[in-house]
JSON list of N, CA and C and ligand atoms in Angstrom, two decimals:
[
{"chain": "A", "resi": 1, "resn": "MET", "atom": "N", "xyz": [111.84, 107.99, 112.16]},
{"chain": "A", "resi": 1, "resn": "MET", "atom": "CA", "xyz": [111.12, 106.96, 111.26]},
{"chain": "A", "resi": 1, "resn": "MET", "atom": "C", "xyz": [110.44, 107.80, 110.22]},
{"chain": "A", "resi": 2, "resn": "LYS", "atom": "N", "xyz": [110.40, 107.31, 108.98]},
{"chain": "A", "resi": 2, "resn": "LYS", "atom": "CA", "xyz": [109.68, 107.99, 108.09]},
{"chain": "A", "resi": 2, "resn": "LYS", "atom": "C", "xyz": [108.66, 107.09, 107.14]},
{"chain": "A", "resi": 3, "resn": "ALA", "atom": "N", "xyz": [107.70, 107.63, 106.78]},
{"chain": "A", "resi": 3, "resn": "ALA", "atom": "CA", "xyz": [106.67, 106.79, 105.97]},
{"chain": "A", "resi": 3, "resn": "ALA", "atom": "C", "xyz": [106.79, 107.28, 104.60]},
{"chain": "A", "resi": 4, "resn": "PHE", "atom": "N", "xyz": [106.42, 106.27, 103.80]},
{"chain": "A", "resi": 4, "resn": "PHE", "atom": "CA", "xyz": [106.39, 106.51, 102.09]},
{"chain": "A", "resi": 4, "resn": "PHE", "atom": "C", "xyz": [105.23, 105.92, 101.62]},
{"chain": "A", "resi": 5, "resn": "VAL", "atom": "N", "xyz": [104.60, 106.54, 100.54]},
{"chain": "A", "resi": 5, "resn": "VAL", "atom": "CA", "xyz": [103.38, 105.96, 99.90]},
{"chain": "A", "resi": 5, "resn": "VAL", "atom": "C", "xyz": [103.87, 105.92, 98.32]},
{"chain": "A", "resi": 6, "resn": "ASP", "atom": "N", "xyz": [103.86, 104.68, 97.96]},
{"chain": "A", "resi": 6, "resn": "ASP", "atom": "CA", "xyz": [104.06, 104.56, 96.50]},
{"chain": "A", "resi": 6, "resn": "ASP", "atom": "C", "xyz": [102.70, 104.91, 95.86]},
{"chain": "A", "resi": 7, "resn": "LYS", "atom": "N", "xyz": [102.72, 106.22, 95.16]},
{"chain": "A", "resi": 7, "resn": "LYS", "atom": "CA", "xyz": [101.54, 106.67, 94.67]},
{"chain": "A", "resi": 7, "resn": "LYS", "atom": "C", "xyz": [101.03, 106.02, 93.52]},
{"chain": "A", "resi": 8, "resn": "SER", "atom": "N", "xyz": [101.92, 105.27, 92.80]},
{"chain": "A", "resi": 8, "resn": "SER", "atom": "CA", "xyz": [101.52, 104.73, 91.55]},
{"chain": "A", "resi": 8, "resn": "SER", "atom": "C", "xyz": [100.51, 103.58, 91.80]},
{"chain": "A", "resi": 9, "resn": "GLY", "atom": "N", "xyz": [100.54, 103.06, 93.21]},
{"chain": "A", "resi": 9, "resn": "GLY", "atom": "CA", "xyz": [99.50, 101.88, 93.48]},
{"chain": "A", "resi": 9, "resn": "GLY", "atom": "C", "xyz": [98.33, 102.27, 94.33]},
{"chain": "A", "resi": 10, "resn": "CYS", "atom": "N", "xyz": [98.45, 103.55, 94.72]},
{"chain": "A", "resi": 10, "resn": "CYS", "atom": "CA", "xyz": [97.30, 104.08, 95.68]},
{"chain": "A", "resi": 10, "resn": "CYS", "atom": "C", "xyz": [96.10, 104.25, 94.86]},
{"chain": "A", "resi": 11, "resn": "ILE", "atom": "N", "xyz": [95.04, 103.82, 95.60]},
{"chain": "A", "resi": 11, "resn": "ILE", "atom": "CA", "xyz": [93.70, 103.84, 95.11]},
{"chain": "A", "resi": 11, "resn": "ILE", "atom": "C", "xyz": [92.89, 104.98, 95.59]},
{"chain": "A", "resi": 12, "resn": "GLY", "atom": "N", "xyz": [93.61, 105.71, 96.64]},
{"chain": "A", "resi": 12, "resn": "GLY", "atom": "CA", "xyz": [92.80, 106.84, 97.23]},
{"chain": "A", "resi": 12, "resn": "GLY", "atom": "C", "xyz": [91.58, 106.57, 98.04]},
{"chain": "A", "resi": 13, "resn": "CYS", "atom": "N", "xyz": [91.73, 105.32, 98.73]},
{"chain": "A", "resi": 13, "resn": "CYS", "atom": "CA", "xyz": [90.67, 105.11, 99.55]},
{"chain": "A", "resi": 13, "resn": "CYS", "atom": "C", "xyz": [90.64, 105.84, 100.92]},
{"chain": "A", "resi": 14, "resn": "GLY", "atom": "N", "xyz": [91.47, 106.52, 101.27]},
{"chain": "A", "resi": 14, "resn": "GLY", "atom": "CA", "xyz": [91.53, 107.26, 102.49]},
{"chain": "A", "resi": 14, "resn": "GLY", "atom": "C", "xyz": [91.69, 106.64, 103.87]},
{"chain": "A", "resi": 15, "resn": "LEU", "atom": "N", "xyz": [91.85, 105.31, 103.71]},
{"chain": "A", "resi": 15, "resn": "LEU", "atom": "CA", "xyz": [91.83, 104.68, 104.96]},
{"chain": "A", "resi": 15, "resn": "LEU", "atom": "C", "xyz": [93.19, 105.10, 105.91]},
{"chain": "A", "resi": 16, "resn": "CYS", "atom": "N", "xyz": [94.22, 105.32, 105.20]},
{"chain": "A", "resi": 16, "resn": "CYS", "atom": "CA", "xyz": [95.54, 105.46, 105.94]},
{"chain": "A", "resi": 16, "resn": "CYS", "atom": "C", "xyz": [95.41, 106.98, 106.67]},
{"chain": "A", "resi": 17, "resn": "SER", "atom": "N", "xyz": [94.76, 107.93, 105.99]},
{"chain": "A", "resi": 17, "resn": "SER", "atom": "CA", "xyz": [94.43, 109.21, 106.49]},
{"chain": "A", "resi": 17, "resn": "SER", "atom": "C", "xyz": [93.66, 109.19, 107.68]},
{"chain": "A", "resi": 18, "resn": "GLU", "atom": "N", "xyz": [92.62, 108.23, 107.57]},
{"chain": "A", "resi": 18, "resn": "GLU", "atom": "CA", "xyz": [91.71, 108.15, 108.75]},
{"chain": "A", "resi": 18, "resn": "GLU", "atom": "C", "xyz": [92.18, 107.49, 109.89]},
{"chain": "A", "resi": 19, "resn": "ILE", "atom": "N", "xyz": [93.08, 106.56, 109.73]},
{"chain": "A", "resi": 19, "resn": "ILE", "atom": "CA", "xyz": [93.85, 105.94, 110.81]},
{"chain": "A", "resi": 19, "resn": "ILE", "atom": "C", "xyz": [94.82, 106.80, 111.41]},
{"chain": "A", "resi": 20, "resn": "CYS", "atom": "N", "xyz": [95.68, 107.32, 110.54]},
{"chain": "A", "resi": 20, "resn": "CYS", "atom": "CA", "xyz": [96.87, 108.15, 111.28]},
{"chain": "A", "resi": 20, "resn": "CYS", "atom": "C", "xyz": [96.93, 109.53, 110.31]},
{"chain": "A", "resi": 21, "resn": "PRO", "atom": "N", "xyz": [95.99, 110.42, 110.69]},
{"chain": "A", "resi": 21, "resn": "PRO", "atom": "CA", "xyz": [96.12, 111.75, 110.05]},
{"chain": "A", "resi": 21, "resn": "PRO", "atom": "C", "xyz": [97.27, 112.63, 110.35]},
{"chain": "A", "resi": 22, "resn": "GLU", "atom": "N", "xyz": [98.03, 112.23, 111.48]},
{"chain": "A", "resi": 22, "resn": "GLU", "atom": "CA", "xyz": [99.07, 112.93, 111.65]},
{"chain": "A", "resi": 22, "resn": "GLU", "atom": "C", "xyz": [100.40, 112.81, 110.58]},
{"chain": "A", "resi": 23, "resn": "VAL", "atom": "N", "xyz": [100.17, 111.52, 110.00]},
{"chain": "A", "resi": 23, "resn": "VAL", "atom": "CA", "xyz": [101.17, 111.09, 109.09]},
{"chain": "A", "resi": 23, "resn": "VAL", "atom": "C", "xyz": [100.80, 111.14, 107.64]},
{"chain": "A", "resi": 24, "resn": "PHE", "atom": "N", "xyz": [99.57, 110.64, 107.39]},
{"chain": "A", "resi": 24, "resn": "PHE", "atom": "CA", "xyz": [98.98, 110.64, 106.03]},
{"chain": "A", "resi": 24, "resn": "PHE", "atom": "C", "xyz": [97.94, 111.52, 105.73]},
{"chain": "A", "resi": 25, "resn": "ARG", "atom": "N", "xyz": [97.74, 112.19, 104.59]},
{"chain": "A", "resi": 25, "resn": "ARG", "atom": "CA", "xyz": [96.68, 112.78, 104.08]},
{"chain": "A", "resi": 25, "resn": "ARG", "atom": "C", "xyz": [96.41, 112.58, 102.65]},
{"chain": "A", "resi": 26, "resn": "ILE", "atom": "N", "xyz": [95.23, 113.02, 102.13]},
{"chain": "A", "resi": 26, "resn": "ILE", "atom": "CA", "xyz": [95.03, 112.72, 100.71]},
{"chain": "A", "resi": 26, "resn": "ILE", "atom": "C", "xyz": [95.17, 114.10, 100.03]},
{"chain": "A", "resi": 27, "resn": "GLY", "atom": "N", "xyz": [96.04, 114.14, 99.09]},
{"chain": "A", "resi": 27, "resn": "GLY", "atom": "CA", "xyz": [96.51, 115.22, 98.42]},
{"chain": "A", "resi": 27, "resn": "GLY", "atom": "C", "xyz": [95.62, 115.71, 97.30]},
{"chain": "A", "resi": 28, "resn": "ASP", "atom": "N", "xyz": [95.89, 116.80, 96.70]},
{"chain": "A", "resi": 28, "resn": "ASP", "atom": "CA", "xyz": [94.95, 117.47, 95.70]},
{"chain": "A", "resi": 28, "resn": "ASP", "atom": "C", "xyz": [94.81, 116.34, 94.59]},
{"chain": "A", "resi": 29, "resn": "ASP", "atom": "N", "xyz": [95.68, 115.59, 94.28]},
{"chain": "A", "resi": 29, "resn": "ASP", "atom": "CA", "xyz": [95.51, 114.60, 93.37]},
{"chain": "A", "resi": 29, "resn": "ASP", "atom": "C", "xyz": [94.61, 113.38, 93.78]},
{"chain": "A", "resi": 30, "resn": "GLY", "atom": "N", "xyz": [94.12, 113.31, 95.03]},
{"chain": "A", "resi": 30, "resn": "GLY", "atom": "CA", "xyz": [93.17, 112.41, 95.30]},
{"chain": "A", "resi": 30, "resn": "GLY", "atom": "C", "xyz": [93.86, 111.08, 96.04]},
{"chain": "A", "resi": 31, "resn": "LEU", "atom": "N", "xyz": [95.31, 111.15, 95.85]},
{"chain": "A", "resi": 31, "resn": "LEU", "atom": "CA", "xyz": [95.95, 110.11, 96.30]},
{"chain": "A", "resi": 31, "resn": "LEU", "atom": "C", "xyz": [96.62, 110.46, 97.78]},
{"chain": "A", "resi": 32, "resn": "ALA", "atom": "N", "xyz": [97.15, 109.39, 98.42]},
{"chain": "A", "resi": 32, "resn": "ALA", "atom": "CA", "xyz": [97.54, 109.55, 99.75]},
{"chain": "A", "resi": 32, "resn": "ALA", "atom": "C", "xyz": [99.08, 110.06, 99.59]},
{"chain": "A", "resi": 33, "resn": "GLU", "atom": "N", "xyz": [99.52, 110.99, 100.58]},
{"chain": "A", "resi": 33, "resn": "GLU", "atom": "CA", "xyz": [100.93, 111.30, 100.72]},
{"chain": "A", "resi": 33, "resn": "GLU", "atom": "C", "xyz": [101.30, 111.15, 102.21]},
{"chain": "A", "resi": 34, "resn": "ALA", "atom": "N", "xyz": [102.44, 110.91, 102.46]},
{"chain": "A", "resi": 34, "resn": "ALA", "atom": "CA", "xyz": [103.12, 110.78, 103.85]},
{"chain": "A", "resi": 34, "resn": "ALA", "atom": "C", "xyz": [103.73, 112.12, 104.20]},
{"chain": "A", "resi": 35, "resn": "TYR", "atom": "N", "xyz": [102.79, 113.01, 104.76]},
{"chain": "A", "resi": 35, "resn": "TYR", "atom": "CA", "xyz": [103.42, 114.35, 104.85]},
{"chain": "A", "resi": 35, "resn": "TYR", "atom": "C", "xyz": [104.02, 114.71, 106.32]},
{"chain": "A", "resi": 36, "resn": "GLY", "atom": "N", "xyz": [103.71, 113.75, 107.18]},
{"chain": "A", "resi": 36, "resn": "GLY", "atom": "CA", "xyz": [104.11, 113.95, 108.52]},
{"chain": "A", "resi": 36, "resn": "GLY", "atom": "C", "xyz": [105.09, 112.91, 108.95]},
{"chain": "A", "resi": 37, "resn": "LYS", "atom": "N", "xyz": [105.75, 113.46, 109.94]},
{"chain": "A", "resi": 37, "resn": "LYS", "atom": "CA", "xyz": [106.73, 112.50, 110.49]},
{"chain": "A", "resi": 37, "resn": "LYS", "atom": "C", "xyz": [106.38, 111.49, 111.41]},
{"chain": "A", "resi": 38, "resn": "VAL", "atom": "N", "xyz": [106.74, 110.26, 111.46]},
{"chain": "A", "resi": 38, "resn": "VAL", "atom": "CA", "xyz": [106.45, 109.15, 112.26]},
{"chain": "A", "resi": 38, "resn": "VAL", "atom": "C", "xyz": [107.23, 109.42, 113.53]},
{"chain": "A", "resi": 39, "resn": "THR", "atom": "N", "xyz": [106.50, 109.61, 114.53]},
{"chain": "A", "resi": 39, "resn": "THR", "atom": "CA", "xyz": [107.06, 109.85, 115.86]},
{"chain": "A", "resi": 39, "resn": "THR", "atom": "C", "xyz": [106.83, 108.69, 116.87]},
{"chain": "A", "resi": 40, "resn": "GLU", "atom": "N", "xyz": [107.46, 108.80, 117.84]},
{"chain": "A", "resi": 40, "resn": "GLU", "atom": "CA", "xyz": [107.16, 107.60, 118.96]},
{"chain": "A", "resi": 40, "resn": "GLU", "atom": "C", "xyz": [105.50, 107.64, 119.35]},
{"chain": "A", "resi": 41, "resn": "ASP", "atom": "N", "xyz": [105.07, 108.79, 119.29]},
{"chain": "A", "resi": 41, "resn": "ASP", "atom": "CA", "xyz": [103.55, 108.81, 119.60]},
{"chain": "A", "resi": 41, "resn": "ASP", "atom": "C", "xyz": [102.70, 108.42, 118.51]},
{"chain": "A", "resi": 42, "resn": "ASN", "atom": "N", "xyz": [102.94, 108.44, 117.39]},
{"chain": "A", "resi": 42, "resn": "ASN", "atom": "CA", "xyz": [102.06, 107.91, 116.44]},
{"chain": "A", "resi": 42, "resn": "ASN", "atom": "C", "xyz": [102.56, 106.76, 115.57]},
{"chain": "A", "resi": 43, "resn": "ALA", "atom": "N", "xyz": [103.59, 106.18, 115.90]},
{"chain": "A", "resi": 43, "resn": "ALA", "atom": "CA", "xyz": [104.25, 105.15, 115.32]},
{"chain": "A", "resi": 43, "resn": "ALA", "atom": "C", "xyz": [103.30, 103.91, 115.23]},
{"chain": "A", "resi": 44, "resn": "GLU", "atom": "N", "xyz": [102.63, 103.64, 116.34]},
{"chain": "A", "resi": 44, "resn": "GLU", "atom": "CA", "xyz": [101.71, 102.63, 116.15]},
{"chain": "A", "resi": 44, "resn": "GLU", "atom": "C", "xyz": [100.62, 102.69, 115.29]},
{"chain": "A", "resi": 45, "resn": "LEU", "atom": "N", "xyz": [100.00, 103.93, 115.29]},
{"chain": "A", "resi": 45, "resn": "LEU", "atom": "CA", "xyz": [98.83, 104.28, 114.20]},
{"chain": "A", "resi": 45, "resn": "LEU", "atom": "C", "xyz": [99.49, 104.09, 112.79]},
{"chain": "A", "resi": 46, "resn": "ALA", "atom": "N", "xyz": [100.60, 104.74, 112.59]},
{"chain": "A", "resi": 46, "resn": "ALA", "atom": "CA", "xyz": [101.22, 104.69, 111.31]},
{"chain": "A", "resi": 46, "resn": "ALA", "atom": "C", "xyz": [101.54, 103.30, 110.82]},
{"chain": "A", "resi": 47, "resn": "LYS", "atom": "N", "xyz": [101.80, 102.38, 111.78]},
{"chain": "A", "resi": 47, "resn": "LYS", "atom": "CA", "xyz": [102.04, 100.98, 111.34]},
{"chain": "A", "resi": 47, "resn": "LYS", "atom": "C", "xyz": [100.69, 100.30, 110.86]},
{"chain": "A", "resi": 48, "resn": "GLU", "atom": "N", "xyz": [99.75, 100.70, 111.95]},
{"chain": "A", "resi": 48, "resn": "GLU", "atom": "CA", "xyz": [98.52, 100.13, 111.74]},
{"chain": "A", "resi": 48, "resn": "GLU", "atom": "C", "xyz": [97.80, 100.74, 110.19]},
{"chain": "A", "resi": 49, "resn": "ALA", "atom": "N", "xyz": [98.08, 101.94, 109.88]},
{"chain": "A", "resi": 49, "resn": "ALA", "atom": "CA", "xyz": [97.63, 102.41, 108.55]},
{"chain": "A", "resi": 49, "resn": "ALA", "atom": "C", "xyz": [98.50, 101.52, 107.38]},
{"chain": "A", "resi": 50, "resn": "MET", "atom": "N", "xyz": [99.74, 101.26, 107.70]},
{"chain": "A", "resi": 50, "resn": "MET", "atom": "CA", "xyz": [100.53, 100.56, 106.65]},
{"chain": "A", "resi": 50, "resn": "MET", "atom": "C", "xyz": [99.81, 99.12, 106.57]},
{"chain": "A", "resi": 51, "resn": "ASP", "atom": "N", "xyz": [99.67, 98.55, 107.54]},
{"chain": "A", "resi": 51, "resn": "ASP", "atom": "CA", "xyz": [99.09, 97.22, 107.69]},
{"chain": "A", "resi": 51, "resn": "ASP", "atom": "C", "xyz": [97.68, 97.29, 106.98]},
{"chain": "A", "resi": 52, "resn": "SER", "atom": "N", "xyz": [96.86, 98.26, 107.04]},
{"chain": "A", "resi": 52, "resn": "SER", "atom": "CA", "xyz": [95.50, 98.23, 106.57]},
{"chain": "A", "resi": 52, "resn": "SER", "atom": "C", "xyz": [95.35, 98.82, 105.26]},
{"chain": "A", "resi": 53, "resn": "CYS", "atom": "N", "xyz": [96.36, 99.29, 104.63]},
{"chain": "A", "resi": 53, "resn": "CYS", "atom": "CA", "xyz": [96.33, 99.70, 103.17]},
{"chain": "A", "resi": 53, "resn": "CYS", "atom": "C", "xyz": [95.90, 98.58, 102.45]},
{"chain": "A", "resi": 54, "resn": "PRO", "atom": "N", "xyz": [94.84, 98.55, 101.50]},
{"chain": "A", "resi": 54, "resn": "PRO", "atom": "CA", "xyz": [94.32, 97.41, 100.79]},
{"chain": "A", "resi": 54, "resn": "PRO", "atom": "C", "xyz": [95.34, 97.23, 99.69]},
{"chain": "A", "resi": 55, "resn": "VAL", "atom": "N", "xyz": [96.11, 97.84, 99.34]},
{"chain": "A", "resi": 55, "resn": "VAL", "atom": "CA", "xyz": [96.99, 97.63, 98.06]},
{"chain": "A", "resi": 55, "resn": "VAL", "atom": "C", "xyz": [98.49, 97.67, 98.58]},
{"chain": "A", "resi": 56, "resn": "SER", "atom": "N", "xyz": [98.64, 97.63, 99.77]},
{"chain": "A", "resi": 56, "resn": "SER", "atom": "CA", "xyz": [100.08, 97.57, 100.38]},
{"chain": "A", "resi": 56, "resn": "SER", "atom": "C", "xyz": [101.14, 98.49, 99.88]},
{"chain": "A", "resi": 57, "resn": "VAL", "atom": "N", "xyz": [100.56, 99.77, 99.78]},
{"chain": "A", "resi": 57, "resn": "VAL", "atom": "CA", "xyz": [101.78, 100.66, 99.12]},
{"chain": "A", "resi": 57, "resn": "VAL", "atom": "C", "xyz": [102.53, 101.58, 99.98]},
{"chain": "A", "resi": 58, "resn": "ILE", "atom": "N", "xyz": [102.22, 101.22, 101.36]},
{"chain": "A", "resi": 58, "resn": "ILE", "atom": "CA", "xyz": [102.79, 102.18, 102.34]},
{"chain": "A", "resi": 58, "resn": "ILE", "atom": "C", "xyz": [103.98, 101.32, 102.89]},
{"chain": "A", "resi": 59, "resn": "SER", "atom": "N", "xyz": [105.16, 102.12, 103.14]},
{"chain": "A", "resi": 59, "resn": "SER", "atom": "CA", "xyz": [106.24, 101.57, 103.87]},
{"chain": "A", "resi": 59, "resn": "SER", "atom": "C", "xyz": [106.76, 102.39, 104.85]},
{"chain": "A", "resi": 60, "resn": "ILE", "atom": "N", "xyz": [107.29, 101.84, 106.01]},
{"chain": "A", "resi": 60, "resn": "ILE", "atom": "CA", "xyz": [107.85, 102.71, 106.85]},
{"chain": "A", "resi": 60, "resn": "ILE", "atom": "C", "xyz": [109.27, 102.34, 107.12]},
{"chain": "A", "resi": 61, "resn": "GLU", "atom": "N", "xyz": [110.19, 103.44, 107.22]},
{"chain": "A", "resi": 61, "resn": "GLU", "atom": "CA", "xyz": [111.60, 103.05, 107.43]},
{"chain": "A", "resi": 61, "resn": "GLU", "atom": "C", "xyz": [112.02, 103.42, 108.75]},
{"chain": "A", "resi": 62, "resn": "GLU", "atom": "N", "xyz": [112.91, 102.80, 109.37]},
{"chain": "A", "resi": 62, "resn": "GLU", "atom": "CA", "xyz": [113.39, 103.03, 110.76]},
{"chain": "A", "resi": 62, "resn": "GLU", "atom": "C", "xyz": [114.43, 104.25, 110.57]},
{"chain": "B", "resi": 101, "resn": "LIG", "atom": "S1", "xyz": [95.37, 103.26, 102.59]},
{"chain": "B", "resi": 101, "resn": "LIG", "atom": "FE1", "xyz": [96.71, 102.98, 100.84]},
{"chain": "B", "resi": 101, "resn": "LIG", "atom": "S2", "xyz": [95.39, 102.91, 99.09]},
{"chain": "B", "resi": 101, "resn": "LIG", "atom": "FE2", "xyz": [94.16, 103.85, 100.59]},
{"chain": "B", "resi": 101, "resn": "LIG", "atom": "S3", "xyz": [94.67, 105.98, 100.55]},
{"chain": "B", "resi": 101, "resn": "LIG", "atom": "FE3", "xyz": [96.14, 105.16, 101.96]},
{"chain": "B", "resi": 101, "resn": "LIG", "atom": "S4", "xyz": [98.05, 104.53, 100.54]},
{"chain": "B", "resi": 101, "resn": "LIG", "atom": "FE4", "xyz": [96.17, 104.93, 99.24]}
]
């Protein structure tokens, strides 16, 4: 599975990287990026981060 962030809508709130730092981080531009692989171990947190994003710009593909 792989996560994506549509940066054009990200507001840099940092919630996703707080919830699932293995997959999401805030880049130098102050916006989130999905740098880590979604694995069996972190998939639940990655999905929680996706559901928690206030502007719904995170997606996860199987
Ligand atoms: S939760 Fe959404 S808006 Fe907040 S940093 Fe992550 S992708 Fe951006």
